[in-house]
Coordinates of C-alpha atoms in Angstrom, one line a residue:
X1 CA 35.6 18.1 1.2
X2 CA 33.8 15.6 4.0
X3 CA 31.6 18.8 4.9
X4 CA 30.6 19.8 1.1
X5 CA 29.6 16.3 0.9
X6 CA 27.5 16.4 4.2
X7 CA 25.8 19.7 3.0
X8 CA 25.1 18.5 -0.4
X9 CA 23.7 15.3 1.3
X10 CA 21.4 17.2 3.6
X11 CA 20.3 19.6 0.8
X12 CA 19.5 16.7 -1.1
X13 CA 17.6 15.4 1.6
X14 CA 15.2 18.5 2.2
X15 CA 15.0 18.8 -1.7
X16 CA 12.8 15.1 -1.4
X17 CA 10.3 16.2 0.9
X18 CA 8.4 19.4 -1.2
X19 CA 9.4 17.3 -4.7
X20 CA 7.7 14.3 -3.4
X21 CA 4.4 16.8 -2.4
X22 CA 4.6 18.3 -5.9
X23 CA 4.5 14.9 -8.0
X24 CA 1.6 13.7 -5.9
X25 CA -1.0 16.8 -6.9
X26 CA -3.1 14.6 -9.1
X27 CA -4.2 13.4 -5.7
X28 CA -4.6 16.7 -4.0
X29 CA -6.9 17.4 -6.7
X30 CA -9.1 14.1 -6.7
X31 CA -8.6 13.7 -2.7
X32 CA -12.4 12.6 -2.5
X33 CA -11.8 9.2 -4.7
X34 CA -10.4 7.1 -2.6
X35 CA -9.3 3.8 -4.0
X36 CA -11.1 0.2 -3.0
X37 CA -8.9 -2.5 -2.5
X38 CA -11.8 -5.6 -1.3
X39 CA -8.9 -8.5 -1.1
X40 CA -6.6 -6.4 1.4
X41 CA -8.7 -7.5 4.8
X42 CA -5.2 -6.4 7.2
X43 CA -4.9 -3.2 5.2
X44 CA -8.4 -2.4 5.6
X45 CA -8.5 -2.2 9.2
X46 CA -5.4 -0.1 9.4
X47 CA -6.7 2.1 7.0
X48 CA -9.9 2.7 9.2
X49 CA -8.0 2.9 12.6
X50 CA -5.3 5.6 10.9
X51 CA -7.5 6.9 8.2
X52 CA -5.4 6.7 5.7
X53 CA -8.5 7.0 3.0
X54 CA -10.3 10.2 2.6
X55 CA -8.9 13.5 2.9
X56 CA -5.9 12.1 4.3
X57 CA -4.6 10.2 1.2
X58 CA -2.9 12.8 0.1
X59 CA -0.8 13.6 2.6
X60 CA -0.2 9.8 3.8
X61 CA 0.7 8.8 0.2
X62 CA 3.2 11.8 0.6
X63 CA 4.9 10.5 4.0
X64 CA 5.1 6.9 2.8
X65 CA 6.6 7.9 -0.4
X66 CA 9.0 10.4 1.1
X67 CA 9.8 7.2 4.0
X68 CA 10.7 4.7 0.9
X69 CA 12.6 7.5 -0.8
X70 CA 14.8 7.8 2.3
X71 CA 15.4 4.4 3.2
X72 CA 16.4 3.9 -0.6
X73 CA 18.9 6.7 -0.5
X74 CA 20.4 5.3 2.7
X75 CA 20.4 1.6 1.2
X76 CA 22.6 3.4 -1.9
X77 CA 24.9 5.3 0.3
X78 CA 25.0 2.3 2.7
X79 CA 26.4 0.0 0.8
X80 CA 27.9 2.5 -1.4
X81 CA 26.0 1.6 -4.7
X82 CA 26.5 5.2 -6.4
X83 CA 29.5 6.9 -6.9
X84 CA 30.0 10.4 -4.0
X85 CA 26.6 9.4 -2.9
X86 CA 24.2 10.6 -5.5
X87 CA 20.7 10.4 -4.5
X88 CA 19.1 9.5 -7.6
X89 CA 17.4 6.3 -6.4
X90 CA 14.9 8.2 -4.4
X91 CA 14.2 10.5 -6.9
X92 CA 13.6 7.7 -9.5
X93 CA 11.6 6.1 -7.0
X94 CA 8.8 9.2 -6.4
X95 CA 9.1 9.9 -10.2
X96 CA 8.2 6.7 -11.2
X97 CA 5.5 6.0 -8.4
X98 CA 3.4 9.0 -9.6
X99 CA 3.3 7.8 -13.2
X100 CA -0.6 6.7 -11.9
X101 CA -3.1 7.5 -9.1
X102 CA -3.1 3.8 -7.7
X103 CA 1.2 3.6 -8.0
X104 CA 1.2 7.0 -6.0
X105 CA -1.7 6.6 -3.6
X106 CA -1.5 4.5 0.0
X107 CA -2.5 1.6 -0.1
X108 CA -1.6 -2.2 0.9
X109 CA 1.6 -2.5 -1.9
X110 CA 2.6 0.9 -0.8
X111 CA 2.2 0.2 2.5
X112 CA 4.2 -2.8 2.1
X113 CA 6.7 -1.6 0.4
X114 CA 8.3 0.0 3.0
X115 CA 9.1 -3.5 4.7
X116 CA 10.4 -4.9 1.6
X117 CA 13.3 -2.1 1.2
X118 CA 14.2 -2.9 4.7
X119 CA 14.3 -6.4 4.3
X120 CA 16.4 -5.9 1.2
X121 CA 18.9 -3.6 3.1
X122 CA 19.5 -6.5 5.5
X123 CA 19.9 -9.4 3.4
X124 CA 22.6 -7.1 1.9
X125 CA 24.0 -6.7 4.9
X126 CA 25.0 -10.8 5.3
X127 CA 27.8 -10.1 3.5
X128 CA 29.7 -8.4 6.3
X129 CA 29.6 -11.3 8.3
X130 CA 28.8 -9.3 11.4
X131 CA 25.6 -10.9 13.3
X132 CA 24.0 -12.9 9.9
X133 CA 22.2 -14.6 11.9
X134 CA 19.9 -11.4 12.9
X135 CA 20.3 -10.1 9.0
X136 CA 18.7 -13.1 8.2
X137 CA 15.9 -13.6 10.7
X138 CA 15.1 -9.5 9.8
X139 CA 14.9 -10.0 6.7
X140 CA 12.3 -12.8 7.0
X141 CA 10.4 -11.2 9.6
X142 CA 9.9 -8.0 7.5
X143 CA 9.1 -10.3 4.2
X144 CA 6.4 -12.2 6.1
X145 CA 5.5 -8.3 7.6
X146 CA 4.7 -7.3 4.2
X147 CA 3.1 -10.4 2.6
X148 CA 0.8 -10.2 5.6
X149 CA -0.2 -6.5 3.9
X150 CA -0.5 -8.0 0.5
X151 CA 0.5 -11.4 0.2
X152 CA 2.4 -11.1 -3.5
X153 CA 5.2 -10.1 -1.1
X154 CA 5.6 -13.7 -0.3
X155 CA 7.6 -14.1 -3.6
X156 CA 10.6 -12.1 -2.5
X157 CA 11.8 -15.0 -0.1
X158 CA 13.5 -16.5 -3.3
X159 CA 15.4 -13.0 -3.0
X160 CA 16.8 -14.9 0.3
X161 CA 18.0 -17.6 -1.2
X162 CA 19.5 -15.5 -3.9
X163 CA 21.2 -12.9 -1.5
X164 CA 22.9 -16.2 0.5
X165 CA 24.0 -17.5 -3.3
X166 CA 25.6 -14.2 -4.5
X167 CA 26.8 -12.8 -1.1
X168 CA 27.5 -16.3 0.6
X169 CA 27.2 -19.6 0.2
X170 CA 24.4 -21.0 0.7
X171 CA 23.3 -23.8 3.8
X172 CA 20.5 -24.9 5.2
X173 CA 21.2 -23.9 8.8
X174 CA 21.4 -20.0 7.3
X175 CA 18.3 -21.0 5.7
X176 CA 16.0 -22.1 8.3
X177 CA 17.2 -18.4 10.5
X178 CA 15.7 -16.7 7.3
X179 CA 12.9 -18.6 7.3
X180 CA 12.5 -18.4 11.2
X181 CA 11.7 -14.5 10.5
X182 CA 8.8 -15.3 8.3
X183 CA 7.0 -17.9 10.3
X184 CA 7.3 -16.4 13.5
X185 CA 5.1 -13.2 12.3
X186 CA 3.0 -15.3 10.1
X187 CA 2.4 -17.9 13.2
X188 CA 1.2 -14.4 15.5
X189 CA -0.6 -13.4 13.0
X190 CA -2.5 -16.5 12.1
X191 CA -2.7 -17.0 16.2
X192 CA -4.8 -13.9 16.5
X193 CA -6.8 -14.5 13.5
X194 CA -7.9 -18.1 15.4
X195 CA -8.9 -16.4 18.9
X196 CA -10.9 -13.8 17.4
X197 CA -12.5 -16.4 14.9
X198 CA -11.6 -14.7 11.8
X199 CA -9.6 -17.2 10.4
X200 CA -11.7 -18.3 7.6
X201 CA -12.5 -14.3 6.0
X202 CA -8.6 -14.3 6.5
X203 CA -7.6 -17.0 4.5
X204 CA -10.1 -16.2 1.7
X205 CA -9.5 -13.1 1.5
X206 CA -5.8 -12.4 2.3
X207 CA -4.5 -15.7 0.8
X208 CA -6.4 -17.4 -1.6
X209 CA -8.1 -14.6 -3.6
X210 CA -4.2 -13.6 -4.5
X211 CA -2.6 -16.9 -6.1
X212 CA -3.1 -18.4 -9.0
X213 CA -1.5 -21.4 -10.7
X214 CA -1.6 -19.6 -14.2
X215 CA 0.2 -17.2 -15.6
X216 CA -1.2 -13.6 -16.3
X217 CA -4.5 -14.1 -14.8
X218 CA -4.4 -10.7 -13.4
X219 CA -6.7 -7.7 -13.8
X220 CA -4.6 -4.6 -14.7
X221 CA -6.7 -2.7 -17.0
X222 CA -5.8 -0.7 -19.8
X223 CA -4.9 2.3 -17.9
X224 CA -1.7 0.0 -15.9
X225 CA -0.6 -1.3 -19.0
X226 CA 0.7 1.9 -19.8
X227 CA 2.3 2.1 -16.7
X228 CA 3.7 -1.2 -17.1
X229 CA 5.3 -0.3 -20.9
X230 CA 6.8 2.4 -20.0
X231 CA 8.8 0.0 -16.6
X232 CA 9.1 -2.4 -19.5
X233 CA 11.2 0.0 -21.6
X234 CA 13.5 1.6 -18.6
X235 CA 13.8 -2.2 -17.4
X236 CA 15.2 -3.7 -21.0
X237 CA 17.6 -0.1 -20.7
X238 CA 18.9 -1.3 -17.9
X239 CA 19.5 -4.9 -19.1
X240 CA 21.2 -3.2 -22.8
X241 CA 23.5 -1.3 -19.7
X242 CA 24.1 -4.5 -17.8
X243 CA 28.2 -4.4 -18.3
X244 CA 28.2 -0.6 -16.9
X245 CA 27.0 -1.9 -13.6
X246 CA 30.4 -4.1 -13.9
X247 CA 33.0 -1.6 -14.8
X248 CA 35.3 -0.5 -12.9
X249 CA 33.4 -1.5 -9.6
X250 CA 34.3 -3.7 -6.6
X251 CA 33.5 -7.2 -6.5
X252 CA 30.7 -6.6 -3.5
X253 CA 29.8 -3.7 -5.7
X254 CA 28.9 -5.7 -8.4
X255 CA 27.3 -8.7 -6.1
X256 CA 25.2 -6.2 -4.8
X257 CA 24.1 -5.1 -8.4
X258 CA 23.6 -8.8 -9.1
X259 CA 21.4 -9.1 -6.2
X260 CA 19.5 -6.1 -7.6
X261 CA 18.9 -7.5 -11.3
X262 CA 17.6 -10.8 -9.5
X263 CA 15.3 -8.7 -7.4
X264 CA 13.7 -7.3 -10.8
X265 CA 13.6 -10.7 -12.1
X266 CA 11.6 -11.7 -8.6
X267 CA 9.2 -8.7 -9.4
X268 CA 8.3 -9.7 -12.8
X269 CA 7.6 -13.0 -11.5
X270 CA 5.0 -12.0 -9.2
X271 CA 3.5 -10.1 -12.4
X272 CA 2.6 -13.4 -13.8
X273 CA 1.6 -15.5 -11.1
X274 CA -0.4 -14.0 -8.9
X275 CA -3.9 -11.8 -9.2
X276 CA -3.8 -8.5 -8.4
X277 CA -7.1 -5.8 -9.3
X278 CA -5.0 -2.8 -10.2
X279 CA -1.2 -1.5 -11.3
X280 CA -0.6 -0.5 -8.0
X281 CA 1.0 -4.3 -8.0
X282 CA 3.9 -2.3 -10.3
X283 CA 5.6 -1.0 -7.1
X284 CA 7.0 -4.0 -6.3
X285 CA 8.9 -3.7 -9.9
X286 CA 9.4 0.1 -9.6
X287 CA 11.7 -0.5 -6.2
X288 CA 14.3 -1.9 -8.0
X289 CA 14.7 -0.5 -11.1
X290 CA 15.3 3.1 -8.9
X291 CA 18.1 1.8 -7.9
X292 CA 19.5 0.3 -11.1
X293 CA 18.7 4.1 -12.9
X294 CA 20.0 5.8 -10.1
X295 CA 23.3 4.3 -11.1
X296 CA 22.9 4.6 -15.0
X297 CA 21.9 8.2 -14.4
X298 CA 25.6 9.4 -13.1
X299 CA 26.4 8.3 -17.1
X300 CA 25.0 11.1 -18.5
X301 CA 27.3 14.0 -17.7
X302 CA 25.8 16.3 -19.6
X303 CA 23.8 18.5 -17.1
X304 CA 21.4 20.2 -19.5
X305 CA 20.5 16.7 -21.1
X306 CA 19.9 14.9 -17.5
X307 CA 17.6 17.7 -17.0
X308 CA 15.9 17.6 -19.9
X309 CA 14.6 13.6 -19.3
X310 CA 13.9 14.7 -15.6
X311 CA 11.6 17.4 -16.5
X312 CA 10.1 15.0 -19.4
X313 CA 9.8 12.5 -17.5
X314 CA 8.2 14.6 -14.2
X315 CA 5.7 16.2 -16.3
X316 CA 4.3 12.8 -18.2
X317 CA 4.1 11.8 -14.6
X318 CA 1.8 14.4 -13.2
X319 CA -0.1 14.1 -17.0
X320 CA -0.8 10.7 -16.6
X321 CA -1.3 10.9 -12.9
X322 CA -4.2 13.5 -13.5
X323 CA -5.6 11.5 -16.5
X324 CA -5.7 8.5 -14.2
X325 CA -4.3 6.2 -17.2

């Protein structure tokens, strides 16, 4: 049975890599447009010494999707989220991220998303008791790593103090070695910026041009907000579904699920609060909610109807990936 398992898991696996190439042909096709993202100064100097604009989009966008789909998979099987280790998280992931050009394409949220699932997969990890201390710094250090890419990122340190509330209890001491993580790589960075006298672009364009101190003063556009309905309508699913994330589960199973509503919650907060150009902001909210559908997924046990909304939803995403709405 172990080895089925391990075959099925591999299969799986490989089955990612050409699926996440095939939802991403919308950029294939308009490989020359390459996205402009004037706030993102760190991004934009990575993007230039990789090339990860141009002709390369494509298949960058494809490797850092592919990366976030595996490290969400492993956070599921790690902590043992789905039942016999379904890999639907993943798959919900790449489906949902190439629902637009700018969700699907690399850029600084994308880019940053990568840290944020590994930060998540070690505050989750506190509750084992097994060397918090270094869960906690991690997962401060790889916050601060991606709010350095796109500062919005910042808001998940309240998922910290959440994690050390549901999975813990909380102290200051624990605290300060979470915070530790973030000001150490903010205090490099900022050190760096001072030598080479770039200080000032930094803060004005890195920091200040993102935060606001009212709510939706954001420029989304018409073509996110469809985006954004359609993560509204799985998110208020998942809420209506909120007891079958409690039934007949473990009571770290169900902290964890806990942890994951409150990580939504975080994303949505950083919808109102902070000013972001384009929906490409609506990956922070799309992490998430792959993991809460990957669960409610394994409801449906009818194989022709789970189908059926896969193929739906897989060919609305390539539609209105090629429309660019």
């Amino acid at each position: 049975m172990l080895q089925i398992f391990r075959k099925s898991l591999l299969f799986n696996i490989l089955l990612i890599i050409p699926y996440a190439f095939i939802l991403r042909l919308g950029l294939y096709f308009n490989s020359g447009k390459s996205p402009i993202y004037e706030k993102a100064w760190i991004y934009n100097h990575l993007a230039d010494l990789f090339h990860l604009n141009g002709p390369y989009q494509y298949l960058w966008s494809a490797i850092l999707i592919i990366l976030q789909a595996f490290l969400l998979n492993h956070l599921v099987n790690k902590f043992k989220l789905n039942p016999e280790g379904q890999l639907f998280a993943g798959v919900v992931f790449i489906l949902l991220s190439a629902m637009h050009p700018l969700t699907a394409n690399v850029g600084p949220v994308m880019l940053g998303n990568v840290f944020l699932i590994l930060a998540i997969t070690q505050i989750m990890g506190i509750y084992i008791k097994k060397q918090t201390a270094l869960h906690l710094f991690n997962f401060g250090f790889f916050v601060g790593l991606a709010a350095i890419l796109y500062p919005p990122f910042i808001w998940f340190l309240l998922i910290g103090l959440a994690g050390l509330t549901i999975l813990r209890s909380i102290n200051v001491q624990e605290w300060l070695q979470m915070m530790s993580g973030t000001i150490t790589i903010l205090f490099l960075v900022f050190t760096i910026c001072y030598v080479t006298g770039s200080e000032k672009i930094f803060y004005q364009l890195q920091i200040k041009a993102y935060f606001s101190s009212s709510i939706f003063n954001s420029v989304s556009g018409a073509k996110g907000l469809i985006v954004l309905f359609i993560l509204l309508i799985l998110l208020i699913v998942t809420l209506i579904q909120y007891n079958f994330y409690k039934i007949k589960r473990t009571v770290i199973i169900q902290k964890y699920y806990d942890l994951m509503f409150w990580i939504t919650l975080c994303s949505l907060i950083s919808l109102f609060f902070m000013k972001f150009d384009n929906c490409s902001h609506l990956i922070l909210l799309m992490t998430p909610l792959s993991v809460l559908l990957g669960l409610l997924l394994t409801k449906i046990k009818n194989p022709l109807l789970l189908e059926t909304l896969h193929l739906l939803f897989a060919f609305s995403a390539l539609f209105l990936q090629i429309q660019n709405w």
